[in-house]
Amino acid sequence: MGPPGAGKGTQAKILATKFNLRHLSTGDILREEIRNQSEIGLDAQKFMDAGNLVPDDILLTMMENKLTELNKHGIILDGFPRTIPQAEGLSIIFKNLNSKIDYVINIDVEENALISRLIERAKNSGRADDTKEVIIKRQQVYRQLTEPLIKYYSNEIIQVDGDGTIEEVTRRILQRIN
Ligand code: ADP
């Protein structure tokens, strides 16, 4: 977990390679659905372009399918759950699949640094949600709907400072997990 721009995707890819996990990024999956003009993609696009979250029921159905399909694999989730109802839904999905969460990692970076990082990334990303207004909107949505998950997972959460180089952040994460 972590706010937009914290480096979740970057670190998730590194951990996936190191521990042989499937990397499931809901942002990437949704962008793929939009490229394919699927029903999910068509529903999701207007929310994403405006910097809003895609409704929980869409995400939960989509992730239930993916997680059921990959149930035999180790998985790293990137960008999901992003709301309390998604976390509650995930807990039911995992119960039904006889699976569980091993670690919850939260990467945090101070908000002004995040906005600068995202504006920099916007120059090459080609993402419709990488304009200044939408970047600020995504930070607000994060604080309102996603940040409460830190409390929700307070028993198991590992807090990692995301300020530093990619390698430094990876090292901090690895020091905290077995
Ligand atoms: P970032 O973390 O930089 O905001 P992502 O690629 O993770 O980027 O997500 C991009 C957009 O995809 C979000 O702003 C949101 O609209 C949508 N999205 C991704 N994951 C979820 C989720 N779990 N629930 C609702 N919407 C999501």
PDB file of C-alpha atoms and ligand atoms in Angstrom:
ATOM      1  CA  MET A   1       0.000   0.000   0.000  1.00  0.00           C
ATOM      2  CA  GLY A   2       0.930   3.650  -0.280  1.00  0.00           C
ATOM      3  CA  PRO A   3      -0.234   6.876  -1.878  1.00  0.00           C
ATOM      4  CA  PRO A   4      -0.033   7.405  -5.648  1.00  0.00           C
ATOM      5  CA  GLY A   5       3.619   7.988  -6.531  1.00  0.00           C
ATOM      6  CA  ALA A   6       5.076   6.255  -3.448  1.00  0.00           C
ATOM      7  CA  GLY A   7       6.750   3.603  -5.598  1.00  0.00           C
ATOM      8  CA  LYS A   8       4.396   0.668  -4.959  1.00  0.00           C
ATOM      9  CA  GLY A   9       4.573  -0.619  -8.522  1.00  0.00           C
ATOM     10  CA  THR A  10       8.363  -0.377  -8.693  1.00  0.00           C
ATOM     11  CA  GLN A  11       8.897  -2.176  -5.389  1.00  0.00           C
ATOM     12  CA  ALA A  12       6.168  -4.751  -6.125  1.00  0.00           C
ATOM     13  CA  LYS A  13       7.934  -5.742  -9.365  1.00  0.00           C
ATOM     14  CA  ILE A  14      11.275  -6.137  -7.566  1.00  0.00           C
ATOM     15  CA  LEU A  15       9.728  -8.270  -4.798  1.00  0.00           C
ATOM     16  CA  ALA A  16       7.794 -10.357  -7.320  1.00  0.00           C
ATOM     17  CA  THR A  17      11.023 -11.254  -9.137  1.00  0.00           C
ATOM     18  CA  LYS A  18      12.959 -11.911  -5.932  1.00  0.00           C
ATOM     19  CA  PHE A  19      10.338 -14.158  -4.322  1.00  0.00           C
ATOM     20  CA  ASN A  20       8.799 -15.626  -7.485  1.00  0.00           C
ATOM     21  CA  LEU A  21       5.399 -14.017  -6.922  1.00  0.00           C
ATOM     22  CA  ARG A  22       2.737 -13.004  -9.400  1.00  0.00           C
ATOM     23  CA  HIS A  23       2.462  -9.230  -9.429  1.00  0.00           C
ATOM     24  CA  LEU A  24      -1.173  -8.096  -9.607  1.00  0.00           C
ATOM     25  CA  SER A  25      -1.451  -4.344 -10.152  1.00  0.00           C
ATOM     26  CA  THR A  26      -5.088  -3.286 -10.320  1.00  0.00           C
ATOM     27  CA  GLY A  27      -4.091  -0.062 -12.129  1.00  0.00           C
ATOM     28  CA  ASP A  28      -2.301  -2.087 -14.838  1.00  0.00           C
ATOM     29  CA  ILE A  29      -5.171  -4.592 -15.085  1.00  0.00           C
ATOM     30  CA  LEU A  30      -7.721  -1.773 -15.446  1.00  0.00           C
ATOM     31  CA  ARG A  31      -5.616   0.023 -18.090  1.00  0.00           C
ATOM     32  CA  GLU A  32      -5.396  -3.281 -20.015  1.00  0.00           C
ATOM     33  CA  GLU A  33      -9.211  -3.636 -19.796  1.00  0.00           C
ATOM     34  CA  ILE A  34      -9.536  -0.104 -21.196  1.00  0.00           C
ATOM     35  CA  ARG A  35      -7.157  -0.922 -24.080  1.00  0.00           C
ATOM     36  CA  ASN A  36      -9.277  -3.994 -24.861  1.00  0.00           C
ATOM     37  CA  GLN A  37     -12.491  -1.935 -24.608  1.00  0.00           C
ATOM     38  CA  SER A  38     -13.952  -4.670 -22.383  1.00  0.00           C
ATOM     39  CA  GLU A  39     -17.082  -4.136 -20.311  1.00  0.00           C
ATOM     40  CA  ILE A  40     -14.974  -3.545 -17.172  1.00  0.00           C
ATOM     41  CA  GLY A  41     -12.741  -1.145 -19.113  1.00  0.00           C
ATOM     42  CA  LEU A  42     -15.672   0.851 -20.413  1.00  0.00           C
ATOM     43  CA  ASP A  43     -17.146   1.102 -16.901  1.00  0.00           C
ATOM     44  CA  ALA A  44     -13.817   2.004 -15.273  1.00  0.00           C
ATOM     45  CA  GLN A  45     -12.446   4.605 -17.650  1.00  0.00           C
ATOM     46  CA  LYS A  46     -14.452   7.650 -16.605  1.00  0.00           C
ATOM     47  CA  PHE A  47     -13.602   7.100 -12.926  1.00  0.00           C
ATOM     48  CA  MET A  48      -9.896   6.652 -13.616  1.00  0.00           C
ATOM     49  CA  ASP A  49      -9.574   9.617 -15.967  1.00  0.00           C
ATOM     50  CA  ALA A  50     -11.094  11.865 -13.280  1.00  0.00           C
ATOM     51  CA  GLY A  51      -8.798  10.518 -10.534  1.00  0.00           C
ATOM     52  CA  ASN A  52     -11.637   8.775  -8.718  1.00  0.00           C
ATOM     53  CA  LEU A  53     -11.656   5.169  -7.573  1.00  0.00           C
ATOM     54  CA  VAL A  54     -13.453   2.594  -9.667  1.00  0.00           C
ATOM     55  CA  PRO A  55     -16.486   1.286  -7.702  1.00  0.00           C
ATOM     56  CA  ASP A  56     -15.750  -1.454  -5.166  1.00  0.00           C
ATOM     57  CA  ASP A  57     -18.117  -4.023  -6.698  1.00  0.00           C
ATOM     58  CA  ILE A  58     -16.271  -3.873 -10.048  1.00  0.00           C
ATOM     59  CA  LEU A  59     -12.897  -4.271  -8.347  1.00  0.00           C
ATOM     60  CA  LEU A  60     -14.047  -7.088  -6.102  1.00  0.00           C
ATOM     61  CA  THR A  61     -15.536  -9.145  -8.948  1.00  0.00           C
ATOM     62  CA  MET A  62     -12.430  -8.575 -11.070  1.00  0.00           C
ATOM     63  CA  MET A  63     -10.038  -9.505  -8.247  1.00  0.00           C
ATOM     64  CA  GLU A  64     -12.054 -12.517  -7.126  1.00  0.00           C
ATOM     65  CA  ASN A  65     -11.650 -13.934 -10.636  1.00  0.00           C
ATOM     66  CA  LYS A  66      -7.913 -13.212 -10.771  1.00  0.00           C
ATOM     67  CA  LEU A  67      -7.204 -14.530  -7.274  1.00  0.00           C
ATOM     68  CA  THR A  68      -9.201 -17.706  -7.882  1.00  0.00           C
ATOM     69  CA  GLU A  69      -7.292 -18.284 -11.124  1.00  0.00           C
ATOM     70  CA  LEU A  70      -3.912 -17.764  -9.374  1.00  0.00           C
ATOM     71  CA  ASN A  71      -4.779 -19.490  -6.115  1.00  0.00           C
ATOM     72  CA  LYS A  72      -1.845 -21.892  -6.275  1.00  0.00           C
ATOM     73  CA  HIS A  73       0.663 -19.058  -6.621  1.00  0.00           C
ATOM     74  CA  GLY A  74       2.226 -16.588  -4.258  1.00  0.00           C
ATOM     75  CA  ILE A  75       0.886 -13.152  -5.097  1.00  0.00           C
ATOM     76  CA  ILE A  76       1.865  -9.570  -4.463  1.00  0.00           C
ATOM     77  CA  LEU A  77      -1.100  -7.203  -4.614  1.00  0.00           C
ATOM     78  CA  ASP A  78      -0.362  -3.670  -5.785  1.00  0.00           C
ATOM     79  CA  GLY A  79      -3.164  -1.094  -5.564  1.00  0.00           C
ATOM     80  CA  PHE A  80      -5.698  -3.424  -3.955  1.00  0.00           C
ATOM     81  CA  PRO A  81      -7.389  -3.258  -1.509  1.00  0.00           C
ATOM     82  CA  ARG A  82      -7.803   0.492  -1.688  1.00  0.00           C
ATOM     83  CA  THR A  83     -10.908   0.985   0.476  1.00  0.00           C
ATOM     84  CA  ILE A  84     -12.256  -0.616   3.668  1.00  0.00           C
ATOM     85  CA  PRO A  85     -15.046  -2.476   1.758  1.00  0.00           C
ATOM     86  CA  GLN A  86     -12.382  -3.875  -0.615  1.00  0.00           C
ATOM     87  CA  ALA A  87     -10.326  -5.073   2.368  1.00  0.00           C
ATOM     88  CA  GLU A  88     -13.411  -6.730   3.861  1.00  0.00           C
ATOM     89  CA  GLY A  89     -14.213  -8.318   0.494  1.00  0.00           C
ATOM     90  CA  LEU A  90     -10.639  -9.545   0.139  1.00  0.00           C
ATOM     91  CA  SER A  91     -10.808 -11.181   3.522  1.00  0.00           C
ATOM     92  CA  ILE A  92     -13.910 -13.152   2.419  1.00  0.00           C
ATOM     93  CA  ILE A  93     -12.317 -14.088  -0.929  1.00  0.00           C
ATOM     94  CA  PHE A  94      -9.206 -15.405   0.854  1.00  0.00           C
ATOM     95  CA  LYS A  95     -11.302 -17.291   3.409  1.00  0.00           C
ATOM     96  CA  ASN A  96     -13.156 -19.046   0.579  1.00  0.00           C
ATOM     97  CA  LEU A  97      -9.888 -19.858  -1.177  1.00  0.00           C
ATOM     98  CA  ASN A  98      -8.239 -21.041   2.035  1.00  0.00           C
ATOM     99  CA  SER A  99      -5.596 -18.409   1.523  1.00  0.00           C
ATOM    100  CA  LYS A 100      -4.271 -15.543   3.621  1.00  0.00           C
ATOM    101  CA  ILE A 101      -2.267 -12.338   3.792  1.00  0.00           C
ATOM    102  CA  ASP A 102       1.319 -12.780   4.990  1.00  0.00           C
ATOM    103  CA  TYR A 103       2.452  -9.153   4.979  1.00  0.00           C
ATOM    104  CA  VAL A 104       0.948  -5.720   4.538  1.00  0.00           C
ATOM    105  CA  ILE A 105       3.594  -3.206   3.508  1.00  0.00           C
ATOM    106  CA  ASN A 106       2.864   0.515   3.469  1.00  0.00           C
ATOM    107  CA  ILE A 107       5.294   2.773   1.623  1.00  0.00           C
ATOM    108  CA  ASP A 108       4.891   6.396   2.620  1.00  0.00           C
ATOM    109  CA  VAL A 109       6.288   9.609   1.215  1.00  0.00           C
ATOM    110  CA  GLU A 110       5.424  13.185   2.118  1.00  0.00           C
ATOM    111  CA  GLU A 111       2.655  14.636  -0.083  1.00  0.00           C
ATOM    112  CA  ASN A 112       4.552  17.483  -1.804  1.00  0.00           C
ATOM    113  CA  ALA A 113       7.317  15.071  -2.832  1.00  0.00           C
ATOM    114  CA  LEU A 114       4.680  12.724  -4.260  1.00  0.00           C
ATOM    115  CA  ILE A 115       3.063  15.438  -6.335  1.00  0.00           C
ATOM    116  CA  SER A 116       6.468  16.480  -7.774  1.00  0.00           C
ATOM    117  CA  ARG A 117       7.342  12.855  -8.577  1.00  0.00           C
ATOM    118  CA  LEU A 118       4.033  12.313 -10.382  1.00  0.00           C
ATOM    119  CA  ILE A 119       4.313  15.537 -12.366  1.00  0.00           C
ATOM    120  CA  GLU A 120       7.798  14.386 -13.450  1.00  0.00           C
ATOM    121  CA  ARG A 121       6.470  10.899 -14.385  1.00  0.00           C
ATOM    122  CA  ALA A 122       3.613  12.506 -16.319  1.00  0.00           C
ATOM    123  CA  LYS A 123       6.084  13.776 -18.928  1.00  0.00           C
ATOM    124  CA  ASN A 124       6.588  10.227 -20.251  1.00  0.00           C
ATOM    125  CA  SER A 125       3.766   8.109 -18.863  1.00  0.00           C
ATOM    126  CA  GLY A 126       1.090   8.818 -21.463  1.00  0.00           C
ATOM    127  CA  ARG A 127      -1.507   8.206 -18.729  1.00  0.00           C
ATOM    128  CA  ALA A 128      -4.719  10.196 -19.008  1.00  0.00           C
ATOM    129  CA  ASP A 129      -4.787  10.603 -15.201  1.00  0.00           C
ATOM    130  CA  ASP A 130      -1.311  12.193 -15.041  1.00  0.00           C
ATOM    131  CA  THR A 131      -2.334  15.843 -15.296  1.00  0.00           C
ATOM    132  CA  LYS A 132      -1.668  18.189 -12.378  1.00  0.00           C
ATOM    133  CA  GLU A 133      -5.341  18.531 -11.362  1.00  0.00           C
ATOM    134  CA  VAL A 134      -5.960  14.786 -11.487  1.00  0.00           C
ATOM    135  CA  ILE A 135      -2.700  14.070  -9.626  1.00  0.00           C
ATOM    136  CA  ILE A 136      -3.859  16.319  -6.768  1.00  0.00           C
ATOM    137  CA  LYS A 137      -7.312  14.728  -6.865  1.00  0.00           C
ATOM    138  CA  ARG A 138      -5.774  11.230  -6.578  1.00  0.00           C
ATOM    139  CA  GLN A 139      -3.857  12.307  -3.456  1.00  0.00           C
ATOM    140  CA  GLN A 140      -7.098  13.577  -1.898  1.00  0.00           C
ATOM    141  CA  VAL A 141      -8.918  10.357  -2.759  1.00  0.00           C
ATOM    142  CA  TYR A 142      -6.027   8.408  -1.235  1.00  0.00           C
ATOM    143  CA  ARG A 143      -6.183  10.351   2.069  1.00  0.00           C
ATOM    144  CA  GLN A 144      -9.945   9.991   2.285  1.00  0.00           C
ATOM    145  CA  LEU A 145     -10.583   6.406   1.195  1.00  0.00           C
ATOM    146  CA  THR A 146      -7.307   4.460   1.304  1.00  0.00           C
ATOM    147  CA  GLU A 147      -5.371   5.867   4.251  1.00  0.00           C
ATOM    148  CA  PRO A 148      -7.945   4.455   6.733  1.00  0.00           C
ATOM    149  CA  LEU A 149      -6.627   1.007   5.748  1.00  0.00           C
ATOM    150  CA  ILE A 150      -3.460   1.720   7.752  1.00  0.00           C
ATOM    151  CA  LYS A 151      -5.589   1.495  10.883  1.00  0.00           C
ATOM    152  CA  TYR A 152      -7.584  -1.436   9.517  1.00  0.00           C
ATOM    153  CA  TYR A 153      -4.357  -3.448   9.089  1.00  0.00           C
ATOM    154  CA  SER A 154      -2.664  -1.952  12.165  1.00  0.00           C
ATOM    155  CA  ASN A 155      -1.878  -5.378  13.683  1.00  0.00           C
ATOM    156  CA  GLU A 156       0.169  -6.573  10.751  1.00  0.00           C
ATOM    157  CA  ILE A 157       1.291  -3.483   8.840  1.00  0.00           C
ATOM    158  CA  ILE A 158       4.966  -2.875   8.061  1.00  0.00           C
ATOM    159  CA  GLN A 159       5.681   0.838   7.636  1.00  0.00           C
ATOM    160  CA  VAL A 160       8.469   1.704   5.219  1.00  0.00           C
ATOM    161  CA  ASP A 161       9.842   5.151   4.452  1.00  0.00           C
ATOM    162  CA  GLY A 162       9.618   5.608   0.675  1.00  0.00           C
ATOM    163  CA  ASP A 163      11.908   8.639   0.537  1.00  0.00           C
ATOM    164  CA  GLY A 164      15.216   7.557  -1.050  1.00  0.00           C
ATOM    165  CA  THR A 165      16.513   5.616  -4.022  1.00  0.00           C
ATOM    166  CA  ILE A 166      14.710   2.529  -5.337  1.00  0.00           C
ATOM    167  CA  GLU A 167      17.493   0.331  -3.905  1.00  0.00           C
ATOM    168  CA  GLU A 168      17.306   1.973  -0.480  1.00  0.00           C
ATOM    169  CA  VAL A 169      13.556   1.424  -0.261  1.00  0.00           C
ATOM    170  CA  THR A 170      13.925  -2.215  -1.359  1.00  0.00           C
ATOM    171  CA  ARG A 171      16.575  -2.721   1.329  1.00  0.00           C
ATOM    172  CA  ARG A 172      14.263  -1.237   3.975  1.00  0.00           C
ATOM    173  CA  ILE A 173      11.473  -3.616   2.964  1.00  0.00           C
ATOM    174  CA  LEU A 174      13.731  -6.673   2.933  1.00  0.00           C
ATOM    175  CA  GLN A 175      15.054  -5.846   6.391  1.00  0.00           C
ATOM    176  CA  ARG A 176      11.511  -5.967   7.728  1.00  0.00           C
ATOM    177  CA  ILE A 177      10.300  -9.262   6.228  1.00  0.00           C
ATOM    178  CA  ASN A 178      11.548 -12.790   6.823  1.00  0.00           C
TER     179      ASN A 178
HETATM  180  P1  ADP B   1      -1.616   5.297  -8.702  1.00  0.00           P
HETATM  181  O1  ADP B   1      -1.247   4.441  -7.535  1.00  0.00           O
HETATM  182  O2  ADP B   1      -0.423   6.085  -9.225  1.00  0.00           O
HETATM  183  O3  ADP B   1      -2.828   6.155  -8.483  1.00  0.00           O
HETATM  184  P2  ADP B   1      -2.669   2.993 -10.176  1.00  0.00           P
HETATM  185  O4  ADP B   1      -2.153   2.545 -11.478  1.00  0.00           O
HETATM  186  O5  ADP B   1      -2.490   2.087  -9.001  1.00  0.00           O
HETATM  187  O6  ADP B   1      -1.975   4.404  -9.924  1.00  0.00           O
HETATM  188  O7  ADP B   1      -4.227   3.339 -10.280  1.00  0.00           O
HETATM  189  C1  ADP B   1      -4.732   4.190 -11.276  1.00  0.00           C
HETATM  190  C2  ADP B   1      -6.249   4.339 -11.129  1.00  0.00           C
HETATM  191  O8  ADP B   1      -6.879   3.048 -11.269  1.00  0.00           O
HETATM  192  C3  ADP B   1      -6.744   4.860  -9.776  1.00  0.00           C
HETATM  193  O9  ADP B   1      -6.700   6.265  -9.678  1.00  0.00           O
HETATM  194  C4  ADP B   1      -8.188   4.298  -9.760  1.00  0.00           C
HETATM  195  O10 ADP B   1      -9.052   5.068 -10.556  1.00  0.00           O
HETATM  196  C5  ADP B   1      -8.033   2.945 -10.433  1.00  0.00           C
HETATM  197  N1  ADP B   1      -7.810   1.867  -9.433  1.00  0.00           N
HETATM  198  C6  ADP B   1      -6.702   1.103  -9.280  1.00  0.00           C
HETATM  199  N2  ADP B   1      -6.845   0.241  -8.261  1.00  0.00           N
HETATM  200  C7  ADP B   1      -8.078   0.454  -7.740  1.00  0.00           C
HETATM  201  C8  ADP B   1      -8.829  -0.089  -6.663  1.00  0.00           C
HETATM  202  N3  ADP B   1      -8.343  -1.068  -5.892  1.00  0.00           N
HETATM  203  N4  ADP B   1     -10.070   0.392  -6.422  1.00  0.00           N
HETATM  204  C9  ADP B   1     -10.592   1.358  -7.183  1.00  0.00           C
HETATM  205  N5  ADP B   1      -9.956   1.931  -8.201  1.00  0.00           N
HETATM  206  C10 ADP B   1      -8.714   1.491  -8.496  1.00  0.00           C
END
